[in-house]
mmCIF file of C-alpha atoms in Angstrom:
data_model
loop_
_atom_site.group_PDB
_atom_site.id
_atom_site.type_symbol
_atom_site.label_atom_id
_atom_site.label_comp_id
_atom_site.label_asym_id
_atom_site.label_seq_id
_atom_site.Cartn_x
_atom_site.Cartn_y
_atom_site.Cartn_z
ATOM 1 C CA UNK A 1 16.136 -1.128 7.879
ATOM 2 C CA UNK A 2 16.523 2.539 8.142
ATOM 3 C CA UNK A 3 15.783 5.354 5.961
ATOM 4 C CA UNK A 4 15.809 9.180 6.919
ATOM 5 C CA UNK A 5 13.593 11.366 5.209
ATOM 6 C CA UNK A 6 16.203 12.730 2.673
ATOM 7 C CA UNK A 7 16.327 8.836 1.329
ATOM 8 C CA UNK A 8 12.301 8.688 1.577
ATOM 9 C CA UNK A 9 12.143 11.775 -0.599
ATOM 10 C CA UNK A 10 15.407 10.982 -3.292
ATOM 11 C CA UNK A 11 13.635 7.607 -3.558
ATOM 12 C CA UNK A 12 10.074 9.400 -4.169
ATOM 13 C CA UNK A 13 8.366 6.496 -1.832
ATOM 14 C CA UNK A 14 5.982 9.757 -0.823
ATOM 15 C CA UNK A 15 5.302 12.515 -2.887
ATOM 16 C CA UNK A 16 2.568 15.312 -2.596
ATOM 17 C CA UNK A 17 2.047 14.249 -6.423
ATOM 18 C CA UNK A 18 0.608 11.015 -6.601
ATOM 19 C CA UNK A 19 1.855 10.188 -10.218
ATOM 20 C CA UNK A 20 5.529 10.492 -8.834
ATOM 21 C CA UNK A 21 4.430 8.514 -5.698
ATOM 22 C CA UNK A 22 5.921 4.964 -4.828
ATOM 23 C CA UNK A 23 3.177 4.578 -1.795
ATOM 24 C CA UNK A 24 0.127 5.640 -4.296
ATOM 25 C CA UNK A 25 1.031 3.567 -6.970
ATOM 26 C CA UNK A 26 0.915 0.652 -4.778
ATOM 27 C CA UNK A 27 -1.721 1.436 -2.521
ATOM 28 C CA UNK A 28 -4.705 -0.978 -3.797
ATOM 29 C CA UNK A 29 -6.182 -0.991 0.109
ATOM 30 C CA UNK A 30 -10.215 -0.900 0.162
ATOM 31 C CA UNK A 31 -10.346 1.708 3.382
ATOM 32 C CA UNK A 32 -8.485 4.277 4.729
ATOM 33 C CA UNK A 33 -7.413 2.642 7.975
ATOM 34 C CA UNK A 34 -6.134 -0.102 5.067
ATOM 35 C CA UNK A 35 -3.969 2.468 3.329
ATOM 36 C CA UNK A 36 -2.635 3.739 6.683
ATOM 37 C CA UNK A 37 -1.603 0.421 7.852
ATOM 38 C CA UNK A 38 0.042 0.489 4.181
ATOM 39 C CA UNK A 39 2.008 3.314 5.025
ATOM 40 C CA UNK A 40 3.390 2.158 8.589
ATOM 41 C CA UNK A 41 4.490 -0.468 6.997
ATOM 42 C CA UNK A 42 6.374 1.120 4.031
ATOM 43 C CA UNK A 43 7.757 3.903 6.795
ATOM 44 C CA UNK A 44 9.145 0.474 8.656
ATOM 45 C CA UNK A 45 10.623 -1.653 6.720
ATOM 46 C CA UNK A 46 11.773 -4.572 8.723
ATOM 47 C CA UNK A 47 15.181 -5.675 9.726
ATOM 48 C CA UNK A 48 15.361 -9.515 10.519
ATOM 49 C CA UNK A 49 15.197 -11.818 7.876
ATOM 50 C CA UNK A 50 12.476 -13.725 9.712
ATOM 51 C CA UNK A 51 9.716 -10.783 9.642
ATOM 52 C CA UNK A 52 10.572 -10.182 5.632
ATOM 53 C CA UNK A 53 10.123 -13.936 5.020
ATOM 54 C CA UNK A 54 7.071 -13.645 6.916
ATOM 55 C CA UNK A 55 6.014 -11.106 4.777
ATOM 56 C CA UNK A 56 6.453 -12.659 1.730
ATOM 57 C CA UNK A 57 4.670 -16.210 3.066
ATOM 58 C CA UNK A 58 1.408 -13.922 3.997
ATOM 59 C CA UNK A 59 1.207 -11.944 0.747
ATOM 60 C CA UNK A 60 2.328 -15.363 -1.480
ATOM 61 C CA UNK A 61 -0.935 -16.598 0.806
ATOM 62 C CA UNK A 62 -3.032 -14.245 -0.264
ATOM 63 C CA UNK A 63 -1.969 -13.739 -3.712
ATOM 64 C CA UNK A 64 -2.925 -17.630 -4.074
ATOM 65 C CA UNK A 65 -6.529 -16.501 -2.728
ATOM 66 C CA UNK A 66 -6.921 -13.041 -4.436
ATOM 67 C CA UNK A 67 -10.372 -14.983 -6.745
ATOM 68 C CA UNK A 68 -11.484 -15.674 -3.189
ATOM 69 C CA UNK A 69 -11.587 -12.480 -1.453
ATOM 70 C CA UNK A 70 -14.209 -11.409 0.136
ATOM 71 C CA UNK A 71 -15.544 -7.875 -0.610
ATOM 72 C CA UNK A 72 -17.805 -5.752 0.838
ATOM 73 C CA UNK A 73 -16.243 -3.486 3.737
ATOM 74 C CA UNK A 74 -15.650 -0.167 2.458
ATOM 75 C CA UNK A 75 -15.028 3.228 4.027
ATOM 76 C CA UNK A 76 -18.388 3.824 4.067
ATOM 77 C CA UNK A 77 -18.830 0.634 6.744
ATOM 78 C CA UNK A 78 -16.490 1.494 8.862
ATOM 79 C CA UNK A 79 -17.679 5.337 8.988
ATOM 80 C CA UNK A 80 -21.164 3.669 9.664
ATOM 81 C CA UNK A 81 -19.641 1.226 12.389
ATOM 82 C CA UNK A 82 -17.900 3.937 14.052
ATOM 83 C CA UNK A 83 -20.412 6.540 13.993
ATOM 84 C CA UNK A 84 -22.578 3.965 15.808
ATOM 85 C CA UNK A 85 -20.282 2.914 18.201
ATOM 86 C CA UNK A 86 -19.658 6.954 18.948
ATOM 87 C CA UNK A 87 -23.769 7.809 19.021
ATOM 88 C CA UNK A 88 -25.211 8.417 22.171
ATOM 89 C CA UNK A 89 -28.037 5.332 21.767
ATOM 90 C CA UNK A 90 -30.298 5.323 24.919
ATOM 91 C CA UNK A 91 -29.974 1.729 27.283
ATOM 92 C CA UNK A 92 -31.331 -0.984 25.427
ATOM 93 C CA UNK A 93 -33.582 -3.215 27.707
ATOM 94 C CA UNK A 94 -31.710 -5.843 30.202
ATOM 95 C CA UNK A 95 -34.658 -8.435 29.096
ATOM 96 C CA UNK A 96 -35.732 -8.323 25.449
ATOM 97 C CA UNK A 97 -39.004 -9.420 25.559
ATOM 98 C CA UNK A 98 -41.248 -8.770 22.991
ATOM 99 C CA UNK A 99 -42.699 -5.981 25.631
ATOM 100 C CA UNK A 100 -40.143 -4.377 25.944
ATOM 101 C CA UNK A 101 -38.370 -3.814 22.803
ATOM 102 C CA UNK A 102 -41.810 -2.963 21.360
ATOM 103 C CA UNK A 103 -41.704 -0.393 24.112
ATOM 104 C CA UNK A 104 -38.362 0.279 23.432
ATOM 105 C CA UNK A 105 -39.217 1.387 19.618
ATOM 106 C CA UNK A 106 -41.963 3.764 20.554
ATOM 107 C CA UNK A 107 -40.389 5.517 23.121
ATOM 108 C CA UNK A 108 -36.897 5.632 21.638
ATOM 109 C CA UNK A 109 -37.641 5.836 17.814
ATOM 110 C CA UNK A 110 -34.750 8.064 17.273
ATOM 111 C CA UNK A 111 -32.594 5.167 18.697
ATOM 112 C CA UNK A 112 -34.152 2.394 17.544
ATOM 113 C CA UNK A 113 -33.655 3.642 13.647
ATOM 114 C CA UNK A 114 -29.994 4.180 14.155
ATOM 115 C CA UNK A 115 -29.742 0.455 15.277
ATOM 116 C CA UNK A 116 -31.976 -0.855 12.502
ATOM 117 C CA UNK A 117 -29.491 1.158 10.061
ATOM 118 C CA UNK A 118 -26.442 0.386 11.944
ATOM 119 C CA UNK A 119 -27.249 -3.739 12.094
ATOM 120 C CA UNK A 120 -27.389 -3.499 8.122
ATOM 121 C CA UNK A 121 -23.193 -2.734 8.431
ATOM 122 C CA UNK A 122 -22.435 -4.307 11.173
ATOM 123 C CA UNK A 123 -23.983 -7.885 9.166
ATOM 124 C CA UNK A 124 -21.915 -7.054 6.319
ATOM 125 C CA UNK A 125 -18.438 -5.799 8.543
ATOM 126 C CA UNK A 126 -19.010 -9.786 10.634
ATOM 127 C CA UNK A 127 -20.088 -11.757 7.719
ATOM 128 C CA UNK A 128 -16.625 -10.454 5.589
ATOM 129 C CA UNK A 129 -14.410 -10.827 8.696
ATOM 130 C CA UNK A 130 -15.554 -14.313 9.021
ATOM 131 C CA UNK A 131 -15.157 -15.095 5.469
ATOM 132 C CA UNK A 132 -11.631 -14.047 5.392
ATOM 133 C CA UNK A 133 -11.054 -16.092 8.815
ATOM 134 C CA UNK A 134 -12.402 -19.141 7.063
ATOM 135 C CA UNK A 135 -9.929 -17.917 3.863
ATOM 136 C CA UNK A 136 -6.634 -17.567 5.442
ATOM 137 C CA UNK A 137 -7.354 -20.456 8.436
ATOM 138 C CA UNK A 138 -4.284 -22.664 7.163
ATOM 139 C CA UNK A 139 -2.634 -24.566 9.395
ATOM 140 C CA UNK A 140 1.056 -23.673 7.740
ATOM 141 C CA UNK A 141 -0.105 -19.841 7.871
ATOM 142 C CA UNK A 142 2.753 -17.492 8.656
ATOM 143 C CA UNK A 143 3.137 -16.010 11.997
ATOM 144 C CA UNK A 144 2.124 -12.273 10.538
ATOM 145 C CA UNK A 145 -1.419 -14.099 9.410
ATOM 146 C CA UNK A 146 -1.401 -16.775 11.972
ATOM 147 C CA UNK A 147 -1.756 -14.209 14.660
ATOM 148 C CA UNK A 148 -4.489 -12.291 12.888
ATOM 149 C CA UNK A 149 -6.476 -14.787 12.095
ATOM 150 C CA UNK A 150 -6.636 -16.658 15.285
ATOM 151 C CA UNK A 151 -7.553 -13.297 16.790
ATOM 152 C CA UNK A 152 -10.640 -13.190 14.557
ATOM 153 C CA UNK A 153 -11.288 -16.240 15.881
ATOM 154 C CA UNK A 154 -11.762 -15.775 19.374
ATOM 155 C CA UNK A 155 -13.117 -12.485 19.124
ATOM 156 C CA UNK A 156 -15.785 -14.336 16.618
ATOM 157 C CA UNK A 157 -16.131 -17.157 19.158
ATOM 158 C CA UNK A 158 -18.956 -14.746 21.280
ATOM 159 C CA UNK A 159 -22.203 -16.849 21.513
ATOM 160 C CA UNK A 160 -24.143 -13.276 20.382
ATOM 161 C CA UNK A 161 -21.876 -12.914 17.486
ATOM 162 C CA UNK A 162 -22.359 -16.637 16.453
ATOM 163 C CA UNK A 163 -25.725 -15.958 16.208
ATOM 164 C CA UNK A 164 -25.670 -12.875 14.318
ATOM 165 C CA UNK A 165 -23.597 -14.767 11.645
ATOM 166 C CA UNK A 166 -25.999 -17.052 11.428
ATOM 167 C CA UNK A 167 -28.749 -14.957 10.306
ATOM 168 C CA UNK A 168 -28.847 -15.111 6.417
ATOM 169 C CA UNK A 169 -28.413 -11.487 4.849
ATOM 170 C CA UNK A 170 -31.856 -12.255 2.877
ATOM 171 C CA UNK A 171 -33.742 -12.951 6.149
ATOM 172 C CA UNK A 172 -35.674 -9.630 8.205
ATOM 173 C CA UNK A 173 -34.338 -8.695 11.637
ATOM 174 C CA UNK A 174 -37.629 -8.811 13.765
ATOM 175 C CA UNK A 175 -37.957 -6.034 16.596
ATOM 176 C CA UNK A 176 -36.632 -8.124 18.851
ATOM 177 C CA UNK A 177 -33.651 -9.019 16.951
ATOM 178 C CA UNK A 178 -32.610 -5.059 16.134
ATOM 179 C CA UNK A 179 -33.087 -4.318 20.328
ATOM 180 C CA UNK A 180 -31.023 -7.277 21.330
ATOM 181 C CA UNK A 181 -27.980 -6.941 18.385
ATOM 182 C CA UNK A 182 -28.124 -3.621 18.788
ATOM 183 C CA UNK A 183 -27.456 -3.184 22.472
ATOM 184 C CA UNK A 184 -25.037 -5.915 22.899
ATOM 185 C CA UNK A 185 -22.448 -4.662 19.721
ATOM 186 C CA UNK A 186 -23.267 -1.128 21.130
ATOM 187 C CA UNK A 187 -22.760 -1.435 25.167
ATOM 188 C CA UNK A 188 -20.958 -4.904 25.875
ATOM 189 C CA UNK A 189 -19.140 -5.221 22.005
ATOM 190 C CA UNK A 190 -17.858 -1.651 21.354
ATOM 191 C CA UNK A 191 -14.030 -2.256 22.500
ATOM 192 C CA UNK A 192 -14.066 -5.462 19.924
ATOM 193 C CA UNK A 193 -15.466 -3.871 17.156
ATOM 194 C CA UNK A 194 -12.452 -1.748 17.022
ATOM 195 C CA UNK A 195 -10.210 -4.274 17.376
ATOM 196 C CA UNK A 196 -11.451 -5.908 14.510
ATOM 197 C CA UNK A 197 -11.627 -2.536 12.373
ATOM 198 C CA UNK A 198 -8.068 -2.393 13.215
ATOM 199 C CA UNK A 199 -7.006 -6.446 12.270
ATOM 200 C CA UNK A 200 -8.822 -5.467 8.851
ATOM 201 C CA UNK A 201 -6.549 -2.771 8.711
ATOM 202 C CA UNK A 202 -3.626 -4.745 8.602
ATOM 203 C CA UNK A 203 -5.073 -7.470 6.170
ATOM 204 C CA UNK A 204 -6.254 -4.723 3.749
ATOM 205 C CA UNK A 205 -2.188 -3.521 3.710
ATOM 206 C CA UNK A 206 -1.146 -6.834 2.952
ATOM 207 C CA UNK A 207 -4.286 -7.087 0.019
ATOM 208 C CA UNK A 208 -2.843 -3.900 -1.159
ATOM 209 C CA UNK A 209 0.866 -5.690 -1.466
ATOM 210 C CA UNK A 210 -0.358 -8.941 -3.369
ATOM 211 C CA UNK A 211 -2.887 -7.089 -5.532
ATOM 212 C CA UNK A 212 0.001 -4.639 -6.562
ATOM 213 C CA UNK A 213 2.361 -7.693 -7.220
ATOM 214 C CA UNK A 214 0.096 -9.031 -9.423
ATOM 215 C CA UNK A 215 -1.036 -5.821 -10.916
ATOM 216 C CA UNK A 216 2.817 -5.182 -11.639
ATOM 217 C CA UNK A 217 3.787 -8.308 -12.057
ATOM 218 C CA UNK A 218 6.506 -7.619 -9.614
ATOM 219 C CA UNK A 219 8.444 -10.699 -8.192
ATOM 220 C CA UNK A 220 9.645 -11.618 -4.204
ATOM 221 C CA UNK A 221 13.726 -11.310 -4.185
ATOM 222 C CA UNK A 222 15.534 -13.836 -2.469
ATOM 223 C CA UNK A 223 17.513 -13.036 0.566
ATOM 224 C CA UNK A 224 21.320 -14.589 1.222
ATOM 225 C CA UNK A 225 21.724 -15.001 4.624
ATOM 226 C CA UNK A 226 25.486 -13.701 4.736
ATOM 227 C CA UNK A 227 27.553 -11.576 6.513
ATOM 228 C CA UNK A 228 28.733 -9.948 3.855
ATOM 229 C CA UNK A 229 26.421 -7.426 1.560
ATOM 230 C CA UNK A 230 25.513 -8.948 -2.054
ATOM 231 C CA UNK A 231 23.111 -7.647 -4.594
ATOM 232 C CA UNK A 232 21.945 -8.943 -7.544
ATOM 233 C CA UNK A 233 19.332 -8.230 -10.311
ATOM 234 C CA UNK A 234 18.458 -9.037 -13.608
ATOM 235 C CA UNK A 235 15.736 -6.600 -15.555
ATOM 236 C CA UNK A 236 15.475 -4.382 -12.858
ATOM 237 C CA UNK A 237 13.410 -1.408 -13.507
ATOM 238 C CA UNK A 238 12.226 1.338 -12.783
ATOM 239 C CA UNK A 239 8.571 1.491 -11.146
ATOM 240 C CA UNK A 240 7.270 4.469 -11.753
ATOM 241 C CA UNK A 241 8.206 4.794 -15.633
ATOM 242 C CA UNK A 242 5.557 3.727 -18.350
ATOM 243 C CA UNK A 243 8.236 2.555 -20.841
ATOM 244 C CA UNK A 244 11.250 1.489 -18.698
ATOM 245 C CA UNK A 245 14.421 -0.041 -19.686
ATOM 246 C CA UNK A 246 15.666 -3.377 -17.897
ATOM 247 C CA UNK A 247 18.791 -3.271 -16.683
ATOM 248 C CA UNK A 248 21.408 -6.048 -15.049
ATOM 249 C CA UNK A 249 23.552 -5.266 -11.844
ATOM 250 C CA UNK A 250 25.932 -7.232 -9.520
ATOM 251 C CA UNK A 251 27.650 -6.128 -6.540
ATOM 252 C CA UNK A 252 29.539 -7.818 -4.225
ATOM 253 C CA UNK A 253 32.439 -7.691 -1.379
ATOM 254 C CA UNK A 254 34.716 -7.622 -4.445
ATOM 255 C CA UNK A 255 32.777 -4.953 -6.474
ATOM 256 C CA UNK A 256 31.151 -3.038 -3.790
ATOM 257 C CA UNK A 257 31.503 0.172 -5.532
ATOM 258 C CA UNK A 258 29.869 1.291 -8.596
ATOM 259 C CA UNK A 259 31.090 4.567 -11.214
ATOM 260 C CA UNK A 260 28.161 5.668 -13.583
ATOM 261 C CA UNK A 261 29.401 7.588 -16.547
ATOM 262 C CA UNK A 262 27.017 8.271 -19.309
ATOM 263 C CA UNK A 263 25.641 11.107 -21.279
ATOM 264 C CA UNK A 264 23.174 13.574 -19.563
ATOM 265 C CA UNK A 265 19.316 12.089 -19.904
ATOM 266 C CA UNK A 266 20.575 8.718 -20.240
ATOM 267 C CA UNK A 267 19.319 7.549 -16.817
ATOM 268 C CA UNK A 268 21.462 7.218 -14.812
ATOM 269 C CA UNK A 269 19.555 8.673 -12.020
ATOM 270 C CA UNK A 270 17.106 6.444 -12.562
ATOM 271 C CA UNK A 271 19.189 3.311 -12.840
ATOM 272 C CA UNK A 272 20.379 4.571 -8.889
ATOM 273 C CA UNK A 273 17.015 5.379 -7.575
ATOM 274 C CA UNK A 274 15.710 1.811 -9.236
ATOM 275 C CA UNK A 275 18.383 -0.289 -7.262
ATOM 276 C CA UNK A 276 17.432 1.978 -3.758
ATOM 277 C CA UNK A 277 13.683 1.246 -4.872
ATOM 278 C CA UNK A 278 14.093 -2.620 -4.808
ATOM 279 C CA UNK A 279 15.971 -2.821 -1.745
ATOM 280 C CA UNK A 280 13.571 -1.116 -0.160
ATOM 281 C CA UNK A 281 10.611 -3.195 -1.107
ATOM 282 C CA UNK A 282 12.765 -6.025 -0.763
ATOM 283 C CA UNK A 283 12.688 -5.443 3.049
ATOM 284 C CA UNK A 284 8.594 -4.584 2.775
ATOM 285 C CA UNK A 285 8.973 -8.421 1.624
ATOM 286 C CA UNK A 286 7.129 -7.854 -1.092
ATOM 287 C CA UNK A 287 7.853 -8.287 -5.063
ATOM 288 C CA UNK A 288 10.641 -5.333 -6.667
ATOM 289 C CA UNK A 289 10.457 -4.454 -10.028
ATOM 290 C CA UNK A 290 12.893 -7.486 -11.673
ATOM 291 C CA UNK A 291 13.070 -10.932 -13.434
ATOM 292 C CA UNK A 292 14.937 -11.795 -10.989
ATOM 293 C CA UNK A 293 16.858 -9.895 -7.414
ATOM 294 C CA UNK A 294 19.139 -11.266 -4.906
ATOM 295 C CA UNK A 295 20.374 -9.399 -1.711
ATOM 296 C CA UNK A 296 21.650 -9.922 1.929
ATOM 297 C CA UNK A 297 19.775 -8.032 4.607
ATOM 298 C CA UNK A 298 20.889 -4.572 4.683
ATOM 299 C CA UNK A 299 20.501 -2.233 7.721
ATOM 300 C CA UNK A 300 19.929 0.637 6.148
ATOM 301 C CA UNK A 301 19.628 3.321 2.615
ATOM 302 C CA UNK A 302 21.262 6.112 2.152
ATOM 303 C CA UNK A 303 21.153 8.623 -0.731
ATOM 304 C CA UNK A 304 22.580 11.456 -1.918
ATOM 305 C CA UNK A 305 20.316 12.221 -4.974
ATOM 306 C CA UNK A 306 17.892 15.593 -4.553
ATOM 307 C CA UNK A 307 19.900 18.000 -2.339
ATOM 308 C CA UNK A 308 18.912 21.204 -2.507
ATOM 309 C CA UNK A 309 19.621 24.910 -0.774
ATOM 310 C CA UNK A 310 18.103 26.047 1.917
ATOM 311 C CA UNK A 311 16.865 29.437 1.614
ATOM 312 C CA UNK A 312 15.586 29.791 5.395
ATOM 313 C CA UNK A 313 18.638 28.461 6.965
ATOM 314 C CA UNK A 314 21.317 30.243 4.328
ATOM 315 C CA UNK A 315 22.558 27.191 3.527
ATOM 316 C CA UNK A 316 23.779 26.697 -0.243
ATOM 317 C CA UNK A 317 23.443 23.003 -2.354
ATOM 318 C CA UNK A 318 27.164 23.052 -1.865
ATOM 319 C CA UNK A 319 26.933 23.122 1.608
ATOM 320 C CA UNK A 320 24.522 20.934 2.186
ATOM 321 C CA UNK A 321 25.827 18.547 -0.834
ATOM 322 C CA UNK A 322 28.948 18.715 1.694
ATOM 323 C CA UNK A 323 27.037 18.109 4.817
ATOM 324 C CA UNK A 324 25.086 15.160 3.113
ATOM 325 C CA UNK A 325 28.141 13.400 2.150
ATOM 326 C CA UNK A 326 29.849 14.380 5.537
ATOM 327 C CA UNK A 327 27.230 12.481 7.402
ATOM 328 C CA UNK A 328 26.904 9.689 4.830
ATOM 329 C CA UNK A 329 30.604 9.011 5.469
ATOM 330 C CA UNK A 330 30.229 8.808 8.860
ATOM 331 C CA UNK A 331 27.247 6.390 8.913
ATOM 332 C CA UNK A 332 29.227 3.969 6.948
ATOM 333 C CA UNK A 333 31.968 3.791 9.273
ATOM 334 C CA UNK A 334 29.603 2.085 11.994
ATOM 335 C CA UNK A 335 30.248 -1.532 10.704
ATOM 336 C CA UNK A 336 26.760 -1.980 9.255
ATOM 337 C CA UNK A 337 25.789 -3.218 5.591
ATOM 338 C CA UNK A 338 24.174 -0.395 3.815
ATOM 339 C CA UNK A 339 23.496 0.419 0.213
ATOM 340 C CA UNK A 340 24.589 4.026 -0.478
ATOM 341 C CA UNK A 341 23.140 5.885 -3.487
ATOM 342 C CA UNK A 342 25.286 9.210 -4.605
ATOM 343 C CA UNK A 343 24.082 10.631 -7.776
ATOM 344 C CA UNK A 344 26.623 13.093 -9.023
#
């Protein structure tokens, strides 16, 4: 589905404010690499029916196992994971024998203290990653989490890593233990650390998307697969409002055009921007903001809502209320289904 950044802004999905943010108010991801998966997603919502249904299968999954999941990675873990990834740690040993990672220790001390601080993280970054493998291992898992999780997997499968897992987080790395982990996640395991980092990532966006359904109380639409454009809700709302009113709305190839009259203040504006809202989640395949919301896929949004001048350019809201419209007009002439939002 496509968007341009007028639509983005009308629809406030990003705002410098966070209160009048779409993205903030839904963001429940644990790190930052979490919330910028997050927003990738929201600045590409799909377009085939298959990746939205997808969608909605992995964050139904996960909203069945919210109790379940496993906490513990935080921002502050994967600083600490990259940090000693990036550190310049001298060669551990080839053989770790207790003479030589004894040795190892005195002469490196520096070194041998980032790995004993490092191995504290990396325990809880592995066991986490393995607990959510073990969580979302179905056998009926959709193709977004399928992927993902047999990923973990494999990358899990090392005989090093097994081993590390293993270890029980009350039990004391010996010397030996620190030198050997150590070297092998820093040298031989680097490129897969980040990898992982990065597959957490995308399963802390799709946390984020259950935990704000639930949190919201926001419910999956169901998609028609027609050719012709169809939208339906009942109690749609608003999301960003504290106290919002419901509303009902039906469109269809015979009433494909809506007139809003009403008094000024009566929210209208928001009654338009609500619709855009949920057809934009709708395609996130997550919940929208109704009892209930039916649509066909639609290719793109398009709004006319917060034009303004531009000072720079000399360009008056007239002009580029004109130009807006102009261009709106001729993007609906291409055939495609789109929902077009024009607020006075």
């Amino acid at each position: 589905m496509q968007l341009d950044a007028y639509t983005y802004s009308d629809l406030s999905i990003f705002h410098r404010d966070e209160n009048y943010s779409v993205f903030h108010k839904l963001d429940f991801t644990t790190t930052i690499g979490g919330s910028a998966a997050l927003e990738e997603v929201f600045r590409n919502p799909y377009r085939k029916y298959e990746a939205i249904l997808s969608s909605q299968q992995a964050i139904q999954l996960i909203l069945n196992n919210l109790d379940q999941w496993p906490s513990g990675i935080t921002n502050g873990t994967i600083l600490m994971l990259e940090k000693f990834i990036a550190y310049q740690l001298d060669p551990t040993p080839k053989k770790t024998t207790v003479l030589e990672c004894y040795t190892y220790r005195i002469v490196h001390l520096s070194d041998y203290s980032r790995i004993t601080f490092s191995i504290v993280h990396l325990q809880t970054f592995f066991k986490v990653m393995n607990a959510l493998c073990k969580l979302l291992n179905f056998g009926d898992a959709p193709s977004m989490l399928k992927s993902l999780v047999e990923r973990i997997k494999e990358l899990l499968s090392a005989t090093t890593v097994q081993q590390f897992l293993n270890k029980k987080e009350s039990e004391t790395f010996s010397i030996v233990e620190h030198v050997t982990y150590g070297g092998f996640f820093h040298q031989q395991y680097r490129t897969q650390i980040f990898e992982l980092i990065e597959i957490f990532s995308q399963l802390d966006a799709l946390y984020s998307m259950a935990v704000a359904m639930k949190h919201f109380d926001l419910h999956f639409p169901v998609f028609l697969q027609k050719d012709e454009p169809i939208l339906e809700a009942s109690g749609l709302y608003h999301l960003l409002l504290e106290n919002p009113e419901p509303y009902n709305i039906r469109m269809d190839p015979q009433t494909n055009f809506i007139f809003l009259t009403g008094a000024n203040m009566a929210g209208k504006s928001t009654f338009i921007k609500a619709v855009g809202l949920s057809v934009f989640l709708a395609h996130l395949g997550m919940g929208v903001p109704a009892t209930s919301f039916t649509l066909s896929l639609f290719d793109g949004i398009l709004s006319n809502i917060n034009v303004t001048d531009n000072l720079i350019k000399g360009e008056s809201y007239f002009y580029n209320e004109v130009q807006r419209i102009k261009n709106t007009v001729i993007k609906i002439n291409d055939g495609k289904k789109n929902c077009v939002l024009i607020d006075e």
